[in-house]
Short mmCIF file of C-alpha atoms in Angstrom, two decimals:
data_model
loop_
_atom_site.label_atom_id
_atom_site.label_comp_id
_atom_site.label_asym_id
_atom_site.label_seq_id
_atom_site.Cartn_x
_atom_site.Cartn_y
_atom_site.Cartn_z
CA MET L 1152 0.07 -0.01 -0.08
CA THR L 1153 1.08 3.59 -0.50
CA GLY L 1154 2.26 5.69 2.47
CA TYR L 1155 4.62 8.52 3.43
CA ALA L 1156 6.32 9.51 6.63
CA SER L 1157 8.88 12.19 7.45
CA VAL L 1158 10.55 12.66 10.80
CA GLN L 1159 13.39 15.07 11.98
CA HIS L 1160 15.55 15.41 14.98
CA SER L 1161 16.90 18.73 16.05
CA PRO L 1162 20.21 18.74 18.12
CA LEU L 1163 20.42 19.70 21.64
CA PRO L 1164 23.45 21.53 22.98
CA VAL L 1165 25.02 19.05 25.39
CA ASP L 1166 28.65 18.27 26.32
CA VAL L 1167 29.91 14.93 25.13
CA GLU L 1168 32.42 13.29 27.52
CA ALA L 1169 35.17 11.23 26.08
CA ASN L 1170 34.01 7.96 27.50
CA ALA L 1171 30.19 8.59 27.18
CA PRO L 1172 28.30 5.45 25.90
CA ALA L 1173 26.88 5.70 22.43
CA ALA L 1174 23.32 5.34 23.53
CA THR L 1175 23.59 8.45 25.65
CA ILE L 1176 25.10 10.60 23.06
CA THR L 1177 22.92 13.28 21.47
CA PRO L 1178 23.56 14.04 17.79
CA THR L 1179 25.11 17.36 17.04
CA ALA L 1180 23.47 17.53 13.42
CA ARG L 1181 19.96 17.94 12.43
CA LEU L 1182 18.78 14.51 11.22
CA GLY L 1183 16.04 13.90 8.78
CA LEU L 1184 14.45 10.73 7.45
CA GLU L 1185 11.69 10.18 4.87
CA ILE L 1186 10.11 6.84 4.01
CA ARG L 1187 7.62 6.56 1.15
CA SER L 1188 6.15 3.39 -0.17
CA VAL L 1189 4.03 2.55 -3.40
CA ASN L 1190 2.30 -0.65 -4.36
CA SER L 1191 4.31 -3.68 -5.36
CA ARG L 1192 3.86 -7.41 -5.14
CA PHE L 1193 7.14 -7.86 -3.17
CA LEU L 1194 9.34 -5.77 -1.02
CA ASP L 1195 11.69 -3.56 -2.91
CA LEU L 1196 14.02 -1.31 -0.76
CA SER L 1197 16.01 1.50 -2.19
CA PHE L 1198 18.13 3.95 -0.12
CA LYS L 1199 19.13 7.58 -0.95
CA LEU L 1200 21.84 8.17 1.70
CA PRO L 1201 24.72 10.65 1.77
CA GLU L 1202 28.11 9.23 1.53
CA ASP L 1203 28.88 9.68 5.29
CA LEU L 1204 25.75 7.69 6.15
CA ARG L 1205 26.23 4.69 3.79
CA GLN L 1206 27.21 2.47 6.60
CA LEU L 1207 23.78 2.85 8.19
CA GLU L 1208 22.12 0.99 5.26
CA PRO L 1209 22.39 -2.62 6.63
CA SER L 1210 20.93 -1.61 9.89
CA LEU L 1211 18.14 0.38 8.37
CA ARG L 1212 17.36 -2.48 5.91
CA GLU L 1213 17.14 -4.96 8.73
CA LEU L 1214 14.86 -2.64 10.72
CA ILE L 1215 12.43 -2.08 7.87
CA THR L 1216 12.32 -5.81 6.49
CA ARG L 1217 11.27 -6.86 10.06
CA GLN L 1218 8.03 -4.69 9.82
CA ILE L 1219 7.28 -4.17 6.11
CA LYS L 1220 6.63 -7.12 3.93
CA ARG L 1221 5.38 -5.61 0.51
CA GLY L 1222 5.71 -2.49 -1.43
CA LYS L 1223 8.42 -0.34 -3.25
CA VAL L 1224 9.91 1.42 -0.29
CA GLU L 1225 12.32 4.40 -0.72
CA VAL L 1226 14.34 5.73 2.28
CA ARG L 1227 15.92 9.19 2.19
CA ALA L 1228 18.13 10.48 4.96
CA SER L 1229 19.79 13.85 5.41
CA GLN L 1230 22.20 15.33 7.97
CA ASP L 1231 22.47 19.08 8.43
CA ALA L 1232 25.27 20.33 10.71
CA GLY L 1233 23.03 23.41 11.52
CA ASP L 1234 24.35 26.75 12.77
CA GLY L 1235 26.80 27.62 15.59
CA THR L 1236 24.28 27.24 18.31
CA SER L 1237 24.62 23.53 17.98
CA LEU L 1238 28.35 23.49 18.51
CA GLN L 1239 29.57 21.26 21.28
CA ALA L 1240 32.81 21.32 23.16
CA PRO L 1241 35.43 18.94 21.80
CA ASN L 1242 36.09 15.88 24.01
CA HIS L 1243 39.26 15.57 26.03
CA GLN L 1244 40.66 12.71 23.96
CA ALA L 1245 40.42 14.82 20.71
CA LEU L 1246 42.12 17.91 22.35
CA GLN L 1247 44.97 15.69 23.66
CA LYS L 1248 45.55 14.19 20.35
CA ILE L 1249 45.64 17.50 18.58
CA ALA L 1250 48.02 19.01 21.13
CA ALA L 1251 50.23 15.89 20.77
CA LEU L 1252 50.25 16.18 16.96
CA GLN L 1253 50.97 19.99 17.10
CA ASP L 1254 53.98 19.34 19.26
CA LYS L 1255 55.34 16.74 16.79
CA ILE L 1256 54.95 19.20 13.98
CA HIS L 1257 56.65 21.90 15.78
CA ASP L 1258 59.68 19.53 16.47
CA TRP L 1259 60.02 19.20 12.70
CA LEU L 1260 58.79 22.63 11.72
CA PRO L 1261 59.60 25.12 14.28
CA LYS L 1262 58.24 27.99 12.31
CA ALA L 1263 54.77 26.49 11.85
CA ARG L 1264 52.01 28.66 13.37
CA GLU L 1265 50.10 27.68 16.36
CA LEU L 1266 46.51 26.27 16.02
CA SER L 1267 43.73 28.80 16.67
CA VAL L 1268 40.49 28.15 18.48
CA ALA L 1269 38.70 28.06 15.12
CA ASP L 1270 41.23 25.58 13.83
CA VAL L 1271 40.60 23.26 16.73
CA LEU L 1272 36.78 23.43 16.48
CA ARG L 1273 36.98 22.81 12.77
CA LEU L 1274 39.21 19.75 13.26
CA THR L 1275 37.10 18.34 15.98
CA ALA L 1276 33.64 19.07 14.55
CA GLY L 1277 33.64 15.81 12.54
CA ASN L 1278 34.80 13.72 15.36
CA SER L 1279 32.73 14.97 18.36
CA THR L 1280 29.85 12.75 17.42
CA PRO L 1281 30.80 10.32 14.62
CA VAL L 1282 28.01 8.62 12.61
CA ALA L 1283 28.96 5.40 14.43
CA LEU L 1284 27.98 6.99 17.66
CA GLU L 1285 24.81 8.30 16.22
CA GLU L 1286 23.60 4.98 14.83
CA VAL L 1287 21.25 4.43 17.90
CA ALA L 1288 19.73 7.98 17.25
CA TRP L 1289 19.34 7.12 13.52
CA LEU L 1290 17.58 3.76 14.27
CA ALA L 1291 15.39 5.40 16.77
CA LEU L 1292 14.46 8.15 14.12
CA ALA L 1293 13.90 5.35 11.59
CA GLN L 1294 11.61 3.44 13.92
CA GLN L 1295 9.50 6.66 14.44
CA ALA L 1296 9.32 6.95 10.54
CA ILE L 1297 8.32 3.23 10.16
CA THR L 1298 5.67 3.60 12.73
CA ALA L 1299 4.20 6.71 11.07
CA LEU L 1300 4.31 4.94 7.67
CA LEU L 1301 2.51 1.90 9.06
CA ASP L 1302 -0.16 4.18 10.51
CA ALA L 1303 -0.64 5.92 7.17
CA ARG L 1304 -0.87 2.51 5.39
CA ALA L 1305 -3.35 1.29 8.03
CA ARG L 1306 -5.46 4.30 7.46
CA GLU L 1307 -5.46 3.60 3.57
CA GLY L 1308 -6.20 -0.07 4.39
CA ALA L 1309 -9.32 0.94 6.34
CA ARG L 1310 -10.52 3.11 3.50
CA LEU L 1311 -10.00 0.22 0.97
CA THR L 1312 -11.90 -2.21 3.26
CA ASP L 1313 -14.75 0.13 3.47
CA MET L 1314 -14.71 0.47 -0.42
CA LEU L 1315 -14.52 -3.34 -0.89
CA GLN L 1316 -17.35 -4.01 1.65
CA GLY L 1317 -19.48 -1.58 -0.33
CA HIS L 1318 -18.70 -3.50 -3.62
CA ILE L 1319 -19.49 -6.80 -1.83
CA ASP L 1320 -22.92 -5.49 -0.83
CA GLN L 1321 -23.60 -4.31 -4.44
CA LEU L 1322 -22.60 -7.76 -5.87
CA ARG L 1323 -24.87 -9.46 -3.35
CA THR L 1324 -27.71 -7.26 -4.57
CA LEU L 1325 -26.96 -8.15 -8.15
CA ALA L 1326 -26.88 -11.78 -7.35
CA GLU L 1327 -30.34 -11.50 -5.65
CA GLN L 1328 -31.58 -9.86 -8.70
CA ALA L 1329 -30.33 -12.61 -10.99
CA ALA L 1330 -31.67 -15.57 -8.91
CA PRO L 1331 -35.48 -15.17 -9.83
CA LEU L 1332 -34.74 -14.54 -13.49
CA VAL L 1333 -33.89 -18.15 -14.31
CA PRO L 1334 -37.16 -19.83 -13.17
CA GLN L 1335 -39.16 -17.21 -14.90
CA LEU L 1336 -37.16 -17.45 -18.17
CA VAL L 1337 -37.53 -21.30 -18.03
CA GLU L 1338 -41.29 -21.16 -17.67
CA GLN L 1339 -41.52 -18.58 -20.59
CA GLN L 1340 -39.38 -20.90 -22.80
CA ARG L 1341 -41.45 -23.81 -21.88
CA GLN L 1342 -44.61 -22.07 -22.89
CA ARG L 1343 -42.99 -20.89 -26.09
CA PHE L 1344 -41.99 -24.54 -26.91
CA LEU L 1345 -45.49 -25.81 -26.32
CA GLU L 1346 -46.99 -23.00 -28.48
CA ARG L 1347 -44.63 -23.77 -31.32
CA TRP L 1348 -45.32 -27.47 -31.10
CA LYS L 1349 -49.03 -26.86 -31.16
CA ASP L 1350 -48.65 -24.71 -34.18
CA ALA L 1351 -46.64 -27.26 -35.91
CA MET L 1352 -49.13 -29.98 -35.07
CA ALA L 1353 -51.94 -27.91 -36.52
CA LEU L 1354 -50.10 -27.89 -39.92
CA ALA L 1355 -49.12 -31.55 -39.67
CA ASP L 1356 -50.96 -34.45 -41.33
CA GLY L 1357 -51.66 -36.09 -37.93
CA SER L 1358 -48.89 -38.66 -38.20
CA HIS L 1359 -47.64 -37.57 -34.75
CA LEU L 1360 -49.68 -37.88 -31.64
CA PRO L 1361 -50.27 -34.70 -29.63
CA GLU L 1362 -49.05 -36.53 -26.44
CA ALA L 1363 -45.74 -37.20 -28.07
CA ALA L 1364 -45.55 -33.71 -29.24
CA GLN L 1365 -46.07 -32.37 -25.78
CA ASP L 1366 -43.48 -34.68 -24.29
CA ARG L 1367 -40.88 -33.57 -26.93
CA ALA L 1368 -41.75 -29.95 -26.00
CA LEU L 1369 -41.15 -30.64 -22.39
CA THR L 1370 -37.83 -32.36 -23.08
CA GLU L 1371 -36.64 -29.43 -25.07
CA ALA L 1372 -37.64 -27.07 -22.35
CA THR L 1373 -35.84 -29.13 -19.81
CA ALA L 1374 -32.70 -29.14 -21.89
CA PHE L 1375 -32.97 -25.40 -22.17
CA ALA L 1376 -33.38 -24.95 -18.41
CA ILE L 1377 -30.26 -26.97 -17.88
CA ARG L 1378 -28.22 -24.81 -20.30
CA ILE L 1379 -29.26 -21.52 -18.84
CA ASP L 1380 -29.24 -22.69 -15.17
CA VAL L 1381 -26.98 -20.41 -13.14
CA ALA L 1382 -27.81 -21.58 -9.62
CA GLU L 1383 -24.46 -23.03 -9.13
CA GLU L 1384 -22.67 -19.98 -10.26
CA LEU L 1385 -24.63 -17.75 -7.98
CA THR L 1386 -24.02 -20.05 -4.99
CA ARG L 1387 -20.22 -20.06 -5.64
CA LEU L 1388 -20.38 -16.33 -6.16
CA ARG L 1389 -22.09 -15.86 -2.77
CA SER L 1390 -19.45 -18.25 -1.21
CA HIS L 1391 -16.53 -16.19 -2.61
CA LEU L 1392 -18.00 -12.98 -1.42
CA ASP L 1393 -18.53 -14.42 2.14
CA GLU L 1394 -14.87 -15.52 2.20
CA ILE L 1395 -13.71 -12.04 1.07
CA ALA L 1396 -15.76 -10.35 3.73
CA ARG L 1397 -14.32 -12.75 6.29
CA LEU L 1398 -10.65 -12.04 5.18
CA LEU L 1399 -11.31 -8.31 5.24
CA SER L 1400 -12.51 -8.62 8.92
CA LYS L 1401 -9.59 -10.80 9.82
CA GLY L 1402 -6.95 -8.58 8.32
CA GLY L 1403 -3.29 -9.43 8.09
CA ASP L 1404 -1.37 -10.56 5.00
CA ILE L 1405 -4.47 -11.27 2.83
CA GLY L 1406 -3.52 -9.64 -0.57
CA LYS L 1407 -2.72 -12.83 -2.49
CA ARG L 1408 -5.82 -14.63 -1.13
CA LEU L 1409 -8.01 -11.76 -2.16
CA ASP L 1410 -6.49 -11.58 -5.52
CA PHE L 1411 -7.21 -15.30 -6.16
CA LEU L 1412 -10.86 -14.87 -4.91
CA ILE L 1413 -11.35 -11.96 -7.23
CA GLN L 1414 -10.26 -14.21 -10.17
CA GLU L 1415 -12.89 -16.71 -9.14
CA LEU L 1416 -15.53 -13.99 -8.92
CA HIS L 1417 -14.69 -12.84 -12.42
CA ARG L 1418 -14.92 -16.41 -13.69
CA GLU L 1419 -18.54 -16.70 -12.25
CA ALA L 1420 -19.67 -13.47 -13.67
CA ASN L 1421 -18.31 -14.48 -17.07
CA THR L 1422 -20.29 -17.64 -16.83
CA LEU L 1423 -23.49 -15.73 -15.94
CA GLY L 1424 -22.97 -13.65 -19.11
CA SER L 1425 -22.35 -16.68 -21.40
CA LYS L 1426 -25.45 -18.53 -20.12
CA SER L 1427 -27.53 -15.41 -20.37
CA ALA L 1428 -30.75 -15.90 -22.41
CA VAL L 1429 -32.27 -12.53 -21.50
CA LEU L 1430 -31.19 -8.97 -21.60
CA GLU L 1431 -31.59 -8.37 -17.94
CA MET L 1432 -29.22 -11.20 -17.10
CA THR L 1433 -26.64 -9.83 -19.49
CA ARG L 1434 -26.87 -6.29 -17.84
CA ILE L 1435 -26.41 -7.98 -14.35
CA SER L 1436 -23.27 -9.88 -15.65
CA VAL L 1437 -21.83 -6.69 -17.03
CA ASP L 1438 -22.43 -4.68 -13.79
CA MET L 1439 -20.81 -7.45 -11.77
CA LYS L 1440 -17.72 -7.50 -13.95
CA VAL L 1441 -17.31 -3.75 -13.73
CA LEU L 1442 -17.48 -3.96 -9.81
CA ILE L 1443 -15.13 -7.03 -9.72
CA GLU L 1444 -12.61 -5.15 -11.93
CA GLN L 1445 -12.67 -2.26 -9.56
CA MET L 1446 -12.15 -4.64 -6.64
CA ARG L 1447 -9.28 -6.19 -8.42
CA GLU L 1448 -7.46 -2.91 -9.01
CA GLN L 1449 -7.76 -2.15 -5.07
CA VAL L 1450 -7.03 -5.56 -3.84
CA GLN L 1451 -3.66 -5.45 -5.32
CA ASN L 1452 -2.91 -2.45 -3.01
CA ILE L 1453 -3.65 -4.45 0.18
CA GLU L 1454 -0.82 -5.92 2.04
#
Protein backbone atom coordinates (compact mmCIF):
# COMPACT_ATOMS: atom_id res chain seq x y z
CA MET A 1 0.00 0.00 0.00
CA THR A 2 1.06 3.58 -0.45
CA GLY A 3 2.24 5.71 2.43
CA TYR A 4 4.60 8.51 3.41
CA ALA A 5 6.34 9.49 6.63
CA SER A 6 8.89 12.18 7.45
CA VAL A 7 10.59 12.72 10.81
CA GLN A 8 13.33 15.07 11.98
CA HIS A 9 15.55 15.32 15.03
CA SER A 10 16.95 18.70 16.04
CA PRO A 11 20.23 18.75 18.03
CA LEU A 12 20.37 19.72 21.67
CA PRO A 13 23.44 21.57 23.01
CA VAL A 14 25.05 19.09 25.37
CA ASP A 15 28.64 18.31 26.30
CA VAL A 16 29.92 14.94 25.16
CA GLU A 17 32.36 13.28 27.50
CA ALA A 18 35.19 11.22 26.09
CA ASN A 19 33.96 7.95 27.57
CA ALA A 20 30.20 8.56 27.17
CA PRO A 21 28.34 5.45 25.91
CA ALA A 22 26.87 5.67 22.41
CA ALA A 23 23.29 5.32 23.60
CA THR A 24 23.54 8.47 25.70
CA ILE A 25 25.13 10.69 23.04
CA THR A 26 22.87 13.33 21.50
CA PRO A 27 23.52 13.95 17.78
CA THR A 28 25.06 17.32 17.01
CA ALA A 29 23.55 17.49 13.52
CA ARG A 30 19.94 17.92 12.49
CA LEU A 31 18.79 14.49 11.32
CA GLY A 32 16.01 13.97 8.79
CA LEU A 33 14.48 10.74 7.49
CA GLU A 34 11.77 10.16 4.87
CA ILE A 35 10.13 6.86 4.00
CA ARG A 36 7.66 6.51 1.18
CA SER A 37 6.07 3.38 -0.25
CA VAL A 38 4.03 2.56 -3.35
CA ASN A 39 2.31 -0.63 -4.39
CA SER A 40 4.36 -3.66 -5.34
CA ARG A 41 3.87 -7.41 -5.15
CA PHE A 42 7.15 -7.85 -3.28
CA LEU A 43 9.34 -5.79 -0.96
CA ASP A 44 11.68 -3.56 -2.97
CA LEU A 45 13.92 -1.35 -0.82
CA SER A 46 15.99 1.55 -2.13
CA PHE A 47 18.12 3.96 -0.10
CA LYS A 48 19.09 7.54 -0.90
CA LEU A 49 21.78 8.20 1.69
CA PRO A 50 24.67 10.69 1.81
CA GLU A 51 28.12 9.16 1.51
CA ASP A 52 28.87 9.64 5.21
CA LEU A 53 25.72 7.67 6.12
CA ARG A 54 26.20 4.69 3.79
CA GLN A 55 27.25 2.46 6.69
CA LEU A 56 23.76 2.83 8.16
CA GLU A 57 22.11 1.00 5.25
CA PRO A 58 22.38 -2.59 6.62
CA SER A 59 20.91 -1.60 9.98
CA LEU A 60 18.10 0.38 8.35
CA ARG A 61 17.38 -2.47 5.93
CA GLU A 62 17.12 -5.00 8.74
CA LEU A 63 14.84 -2.71 10.76
CA ILE A 64 12.49 -2.14 7.81
CA THR A 65 12.29 -5.74 6.58
CA ARG A 66 11.19 -6.87 10.04
CA GLN A 67 8.09 -4.70 9.85
CA ILE A 68 7.22 -4.16 6.16
CA LYS A 69 6.61 -7.14 3.88
CA ARG A 70 5.41 -5.63 0.59
CA GLY A 71 5.77 -2.45 -1.40
CA LYS A 72 8.39 -0.40 -3.23
CA VAL A 73 9.91 1.48 -0.30
CA GLU A 74 12.29 4.40 -0.68
CA VAL A 75 14.30 5.73 2.26
CA ARG A 76 15.96 9.16 2.21
CA ALA A 77 18.21 10.47 4.97
CA SER A 78 19.81 13.85 5.47
CA GLN A 79 22.19 15.32 8.02
CA ASP A 80 22.51 19.07 8.48
CA ALA A 81 25.23 20.40 10.73
CA GLY A 82 23.05 23.40 11.53
CA ASP A 83 24.31 26.76 12.80
CA GLY A 84 26.76 27.66 15.54
CA THR A 85 24.15 27.24 18.25
CA SER A 86 24.58 23.48 17.99
CA LEU A 87 28.36 23.52 18.51
CA GLN A 88 29.62 21.25 21.26
CA ALA A 89 32.83 21.31 23.23
CA PRO A 90 35.47 18.91 21.85
CA ASN A 91 36.05 15.86 23.99
CA HIS A 92 39.25 15.52 26.02
CA GLN A 93 40.74 12.74 23.92
CA ALA A 94 40.42 14.78 20.72
CA LEU A 95 42.10 17.83 22.34
CA GLN A 96 44.96 15.71 23.69
CA LYS A 97 45.52 14.12 20.31
CA ILE A 98 45.56 17.51 18.53
CA ALA A 99 48.02 18.93 21.10
CA ALA A 100 50.32 15.93 20.71
CA LEU A 101 50.24 16.22 16.91
CA GLN A 102 51.00 19.96 17.12
CA ASP A 103 54.04 19.30 19.33
CA LYS A 104 55.38 16.75 16.86
CA ILE A 105 54.89 19.14 13.97
CA HIS A 106 56.73 21.92 15.85
CA ASP A 107 59.65 19.57 16.46
CA TRP A 108 60.05 19.19 12.70
CA LEU A 109 58.75 22.62 11.64
CA PRO A 110 59.58 25.13 14.36
CA LYS A 111 58.20 28.03 12.34
CA ALA A 112 54.74 26.48 11.90
CA ARG A 113 52.03 28.68 13.38
CA GLU A 114 50.04 27.74 16.41
CA LEU A 115 46.51 26.36 15.96
CA SER A 116 43.74 28.83 16.65
CA VAL A 117 40.50 28.09 18.47
CA ALA A 118 38.69 28.08 15.11
CA ASP A 119 41.19 25.54 13.78
CA VAL A 120 40.61 23.27 16.76
CA LEU A 121 36.82 23.50 16.45
CA ARG A 122 37.02 22.76 12.74
CA LEU A 123 39.25 19.75 13.29
CA THR A 124 37.08 18.31 16.04
CA ALA A 125 33.67 19.11 14.52
CA GLY A 126 33.61 15.90 12.49
CA ASN A 127 34.79 13.77 15.41
CA SER A 128 32.73 15.02 18.32
CA THR A 129 29.80 12.76 17.46
CA PRO A 130 30.78 10.42 14.64
CA VAL A 131 28.09 8.60 12.68
CA ALA A 132 28.98 5.35 14.41
CA LEU A 133 28.02 6.91 17.73
CA GLU A 134 24.82 8.33 16.21
CA GLU A 135 23.59 4.99 14.86
CA VAL A 136 21.31 4.52 17.85
CA ALA A 137 19.78 7.93 17.20
CA TRP A 138 19.34 7.10 13.49
CA LEU A 139 17.64 3.79 14.24
CA ALA A 140 15.35 5.45 16.77
CA LEU A 141 14.46 8.04 14.13
CA ALA A 142 13.90 5.29 11.56
CA GLN A 143 11.56 3.48 13.93
CA GLN A 144 9.49 6.64 14.33
CA ALA A 145 9.27 6.95 10.54
CA ILE A 146 8.31 3.29 10.12
CA THR A 147 5.60 3.60 12.76
CA ALA A 148 4.19 6.69 11.05
CA LEU A 149 4.33 4.92 7.67
CA LEU A 150 2.52 1.86 9.03
CA ASP A 151 -0.13 4.13 10.55
CA ALA A 152 -0.63 5.84 7.18
CA ARG A 153 -0.89 2.48 5.42
CA ALA A 154 -3.35 1.26 8.06
CA ARG A 155 -5.58 4.28 7.42
CA GLU A 156 -5.46 3.61 3.69
CA GLY A 157 -6.24 -0.06 4.35
CA ALA A 158 -9.32 0.94 6.35
CA ARG A 159 -10.55 3.09 3.46
CA LEU A 160 -9.95 0.25 0.99
CA THR A 161 -11.80 -2.16 3.26
CA ASP A 162 -14.82 0.13 3.39
CA MET A 163 -14.78 0.42 -0.40
CA LEU A 164 -14.51 -3.35 -0.88
CA GLN A 165 -17.32 -3.99 1.60
CA GLY A 166 -19.51 -1.60 -0.39
CA HIS A 167 -18.72 -3.49 -3.61
CA ILE A 168 -19.49 -6.79 -1.88
CA ASP A 169 -22.93 -5.47 -0.90
CA GLN A 170 -23.58 -4.35 -4.47
CA LEU A 171 -22.58 -7.77 -5.84
CA ARG A 172 -24.88 -9.49 -3.36
CA THR A 173 -27.72 -7.27 -4.54
CA LEU A 174 -27.02 -8.14 -8.18
CA ALA A 175 -26.94 -11.85 -7.32
CA GLU A 176 -30.34 -11.52 -5.63
CA GLN A 177 -31.68 -9.82 -8.75
CA ALA A 178 -30.35 -12.62 -10.97
CA ALA A 179 -31.71 -15.53 -8.92
CA PRO A 180 -35.44 -15.20 -9.81
CA LEU A 181 -34.77 -14.53 -13.50
CA VAL A 182 -33.89 -18.13 -14.36
CA PRO A 183 -37.18 -19.80 -13.20
CA GLN A 184 -39.17 -17.10 -14.95
CA LEU A 185 -37.16 -17.53 -18.14
CA VAL A 186 -37.49 -21.34 -18.04
CA GLU A 187 -41.28 -21.12 -17.69
CA GLN A 188 -41.49 -18.60 -20.52
CA GLN A 189 -39.38 -20.84 -22.74
CA ARG A 190 -41.49 -23.88 -21.85
CA GLN A 191 -44.66 -22.08 -22.87
CA ARG A 192 -42.96 -20.91 -26.06
CA PHE A 193 -41.97 -24.49 -26.96
CA LEU A 194 -45.48 -25.75 -26.32
CA GLU A 195 -47.03 -23.03 -28.47
CA ARG A 196 -44.62 -23.78 -31.32
CA TRP A 197 -45.34 -27.49 -31.15
CA LYS A 198 -49.07 -26.85 -31.16
CA ASP A 199 -48.70 -24.65 -34.22
CA ALA A 200 -46.60 -27.31 -35.90
CA MET A 201 -49.15 -30.04 -35.12
CA ALA A 202 -51.96 -27.94 -36.53
CA LEU A 203 -50.13 -27.90 -39.85
CA ALA A 204 -49.10 -31.58 -39.74
CA ASP A 205 -50.95 -34.46 -41.34
CA GLY A 206 -51.69 -36.13 -38.01
CA SER A 207 -48.91 -38.67 -38.21
CA HIS A 208 -47.65 -37.61 -34.78
CA LEU A 209 -49.71 -37.88 -31.65
CA PRO A 210 -50.32 -34.68 -29.62
CA GLU A 211 -49.05 -36.46 -26.46
CA ALA A 212 -45.72 -37.22 -28.09
CA ALA A 213 -45.44 -33.64 -29.28
CA GLN A 214 -46.07 -32.35 -25.79
CA ASP A 215 -43.45 -34.69 -24.32
CA ARG A 216 -40.95 -33.52 -26.90
CA ALA A 217 -41.69 -29.91 -26.03
CA LEU A 218 -41.17 -30.59 -22.33
CA THR A 219 -37.88 -32.37 -23.10
CA GLU A 220 -36.65 -29.40 -25.10
CA ALA A 221 -37.71 -27.03 -22.34
CA THR A 222 -35.85 -29.14 -19.76
CA ALA A 223 -32.68 -29.14 -21.85
CA PHE A 224 -32.95 -25.39 -22.23
CA ALA A 225 -33.39 -24.97 -18.47
CA ILE A 226 -30.20 -26.99 -17.85
CA ARG A 227 -28.24 -24.88 -20.32
CA ILE A 228 -29.21 -21.57 -18.74
CA ASP A 229 -29.26 -22.65 -15.09
CA VAL A 230 -26.92 -20.39 -13.11
CA ALA A 231 -27.85 -21.55 -9.60
CA GLU A 232 -24.42 -23.12 -9.07
CA GLU A 233 -22.64 -19.98 -10.31
CA LEU A 234 -24.67 -17.79 -7.97
CA THR A 235 -23.99 -20.13 -5.05
CA ARG A 236 -20.25 -20.07 -5.68
CA LEU A 237 -20.32 -16.30 -6.16
CA ARG A 238 -22.03 -15.83 -2.79
CA SER A 239 -19.50 -18.19 -1.19
CA HIS A 240 -16.58 -16.19 -2.59
CA LEU A 241 -18.13 -12.95 -1.36
CA ASP A 242 -18.54 -14.44 2.14
CA GLU A 243 -14.88 -15.49 2.16
CA ILE A 244 -13.70 -12.05 1.01
CA ALA A 245 -15.76 -10.40 3.74
CA ARG A 246 -14.28 -12.80 6.30
CA LEU A 247 -10.71 -12.05 5.20
CA LEU A 248 -11.32 -8.30 5.31
CA SER A 249 -12.57 -8.63 8.87
CA LYS A 250 -9.61 -10.82 9.82
CA GLY A 251 -6.97 -8.53 8.31
CA GLY A 252 -3.28 -9.37 8.08
CA ASP A 253 -1.39 -10.56 5.01
CA ILE A 254 -4.41 -11.27 2.78
CA GLY A 255 -3.53 -9.61 -0.52
CA LYS A 256 -2.70 -12.79 -2.46
CA ARG A 257 -5.79 -14.65 -1.18
CA LEU A 258 -8.02 -11.76 -2.12
CA ASP A 259 -6.46 -11.61 -5.57
CA PHE A 260 -7.26 -15.30 -6.13
CA LEU A 261 -10.86 -14.88 -4.93
CA ILE A 262 -11.33 -11.90 -7.24
CA GLN A 263 -10.27 -14.10 -10.16
CA GLU A 264 -12.90 -16.66 -9.14
CA LEU A 265 -15.56 -13.95 -8.90
CA HIS A 266 -14.70 -12.82 -12.42
CA ARG A 267 -14.99 -16.41 -13.66
CA GLU A 268 -18.50 -16.77 -12.22
CA ALA A 269 -19.61 -13.41 -13.64
CA ASN A 270 -18.34 -14.45 -17.08
CA THR A 271 -20.30 -17.69 -16.87
CA LEU A 272 -23.45 -15.76 -15.99
CA GLY A 273 -22.96 -13.69 -19.13
CA SER A 274 -22.30 -16.70 -21.36
CA LYS A 275 -25.44 -18.47 -20.10
CA SER A 276 -27.56 -15.36 -20.38
CA ALA A 277 -30.72 -15.80 -22.45
CA VAL A 278 -32.31 -12.52 -21.49
CA LEU A 279 -31.13 -8.92 -21.66
CA GLU A 280 -31.58 -8.35 -17.92
CA MET A 281 -29.18 -11.19 -17.06
CA THR A 282 -26.60 -9.77 -19.48
CA ARG A 283 -26.87 -6.38 -17.78
CA ILE A 284 -26.36 -7.98 -14.36
CA SER A 285 -23.30 -9.85 -15.62
CA VAL A 286 -21.78 -6.66 -17.05
CA ASP A 287 -22.45 -4.72 -13.83
CA MET A 288 -20.85 -7.51 -11.82
CA LYS A 289 -17.71 -7.52 -13.97
CA VAL A 290 -17.35 -3.75 -13.63
CA LEU A 291 -17.51 -4.01 -9.83
CA ILE A 292 -15.16 -6.98 -9.76
CA GLU A 293 -12.61 -5.20 -11.93
CA GLN A 294 -12.70 -2.22 -9.56
CA MET A 295 -12.13 -4.61 -6.67
CA ARG A 296 -9.22 -6.26 -8.49
CA GLU A 297 -7.42 -2.91 -8.86
CA GLN A 298 -7.77 -2.13 -5.17
CA VAL A 299 -7.09 -5.62 -3.84
CA GLN A 300 -3.58 -5.48 -5.30
CA ASN A 301 -2.92 -2.51 -3.01
CA ILE A 302 -3.69 -4.44 0.16
CA GLU A 303 -0.81 -5.96 2.06
